[in-house]
Structure formats: C-alpha cells, structure tokens
XYZ file of C-alpha atoms in Angstrom:
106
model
C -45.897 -25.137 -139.898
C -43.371 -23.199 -138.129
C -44.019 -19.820 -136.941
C -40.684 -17.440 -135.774
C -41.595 -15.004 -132.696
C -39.311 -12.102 -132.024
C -39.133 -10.507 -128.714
C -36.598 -7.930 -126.970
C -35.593 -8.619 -123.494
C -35.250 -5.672 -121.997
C -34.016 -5.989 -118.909
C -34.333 -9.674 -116.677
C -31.953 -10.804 -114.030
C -30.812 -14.430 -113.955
C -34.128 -16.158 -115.811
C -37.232 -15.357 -118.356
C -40.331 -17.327 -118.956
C -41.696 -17.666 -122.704
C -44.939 -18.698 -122.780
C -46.709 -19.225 -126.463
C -50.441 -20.506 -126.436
C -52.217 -21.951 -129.175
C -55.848 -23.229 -130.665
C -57.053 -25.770 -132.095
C -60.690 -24.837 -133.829
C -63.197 -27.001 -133.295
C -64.496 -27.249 -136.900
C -61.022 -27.930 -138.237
C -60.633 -30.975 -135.542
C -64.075 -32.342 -136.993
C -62.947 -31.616 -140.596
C -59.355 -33.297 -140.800
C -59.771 -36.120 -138.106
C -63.464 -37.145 -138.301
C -62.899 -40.907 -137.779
C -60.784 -40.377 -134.519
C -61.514 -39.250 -130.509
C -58.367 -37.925 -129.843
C -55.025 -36.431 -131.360
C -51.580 -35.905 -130.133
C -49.526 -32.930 -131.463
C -46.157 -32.895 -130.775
C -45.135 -29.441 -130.018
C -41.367 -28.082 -130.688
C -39.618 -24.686 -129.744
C -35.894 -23.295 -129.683
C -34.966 -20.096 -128.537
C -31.904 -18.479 -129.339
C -30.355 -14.965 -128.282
C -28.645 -12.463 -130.322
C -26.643 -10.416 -127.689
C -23.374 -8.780 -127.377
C -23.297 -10.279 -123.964
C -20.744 -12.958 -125.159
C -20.718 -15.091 -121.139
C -24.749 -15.396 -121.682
C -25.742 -19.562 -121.378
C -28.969 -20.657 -122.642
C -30.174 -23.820 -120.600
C -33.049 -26.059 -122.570
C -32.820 -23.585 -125.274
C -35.076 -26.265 -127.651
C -37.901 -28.444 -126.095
C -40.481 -30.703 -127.207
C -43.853 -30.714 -125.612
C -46.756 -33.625 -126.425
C -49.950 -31.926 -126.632
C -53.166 -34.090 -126.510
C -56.421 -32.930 -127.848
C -59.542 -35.035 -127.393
C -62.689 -34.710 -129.174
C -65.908 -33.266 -126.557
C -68.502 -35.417 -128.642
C -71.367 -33.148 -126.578
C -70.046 -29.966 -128.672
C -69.232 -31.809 -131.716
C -73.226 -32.330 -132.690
C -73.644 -29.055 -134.789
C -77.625 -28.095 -134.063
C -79.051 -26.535 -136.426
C -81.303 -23.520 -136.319
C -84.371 -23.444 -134.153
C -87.350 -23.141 -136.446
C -88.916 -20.158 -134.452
C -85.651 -18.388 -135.181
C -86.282 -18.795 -139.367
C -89.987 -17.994 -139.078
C -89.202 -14.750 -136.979
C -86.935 -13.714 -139.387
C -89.135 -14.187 -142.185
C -91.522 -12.444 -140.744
C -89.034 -9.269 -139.610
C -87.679 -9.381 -143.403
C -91.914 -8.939 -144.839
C -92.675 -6.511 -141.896
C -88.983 -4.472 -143.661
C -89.986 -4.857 -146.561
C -93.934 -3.754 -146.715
C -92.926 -0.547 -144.538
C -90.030 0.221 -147.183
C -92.672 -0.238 -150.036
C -95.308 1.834 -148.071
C -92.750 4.717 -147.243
C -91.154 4.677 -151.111
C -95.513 4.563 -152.172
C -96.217 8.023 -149.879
C-alpha cells in the first residue's frame, strides 16, 4: 500500500535528506510467508515540491530501493510459557481471591 507523507521545508540551502523507516513484524513474516527464509520488498518513493519558487530542480525525485528481509529461525520458535510462571499465577489468583472472600466475610 502506498502511504503519502507531507512535510514543510522550512528553510534548507542547496540539499535535504528524507529519510522514512519501516517494520516488518515478526509474526506477520511467519504468518504470510511460512514456507520461505527470506523476502525481497521492493521499495518505491517520489517526492515532489509545491513551491512558488518556479527555478527549483528536483534531482532523483522517484527511487526504487530493494529491501531484503530474512527469516532469524532462532526467534522464529515461539516458546511457550514456563510452567512455574502458570502455577505462580494460579496460586497469586487463590491467595486474591480467599483474602477478597475473607475481607467481604468480616
């Protein structure tokens, strides 16, 4: 999808530097390309100026960028919860819920 940033310029001499960053979530990469290591996205941006400055030139005002995104199979594998951690909470949730039922009893 295309997304349209809009920026003033307040003041720069002869050159400016756009920078855009971007993520790719982990849990989408393992949800649309399961079967595959690696992906290449090709990346596309144009900038155009709306001035009343009518000798301003734009040089490389569009560019295309190949982005390559490989799959870290180490953080892939999705651990589940330690065991300790479910039977401490069970036990925090009882230990709630007997002093709530002693306090509401006094």
């Amino acid at each position: 999808s295309c997304l349209v940033f809009r920026c003033p310029l307040r003041s720069f001499e002869r050159a400016a530097v756009l920078r855009a960053r971007g993520r790719l979530w982990n849990g989408t990469f393992l949800e649309e390309f399961l079967a595959v290591t690696s992906v290449e996205l090709i990346v596309r941006a144009s900038v155009s100026v709306t001035s009343a400055v009518t000798n301003l030139v734009l040089k490389d005002a569009s560019t295309q960028i190949p982005v390559s995104v490989y799959l870290d199979p180490s953080a892939a594998v999705a651990g589940g919860v330690p065991w300790w951690v479910i039977v401490l909470a069970v036990l925090a949730g009882v230990l709630v819920l007997a002093l709530l039922i002693f306090i509401l009893w006094k």
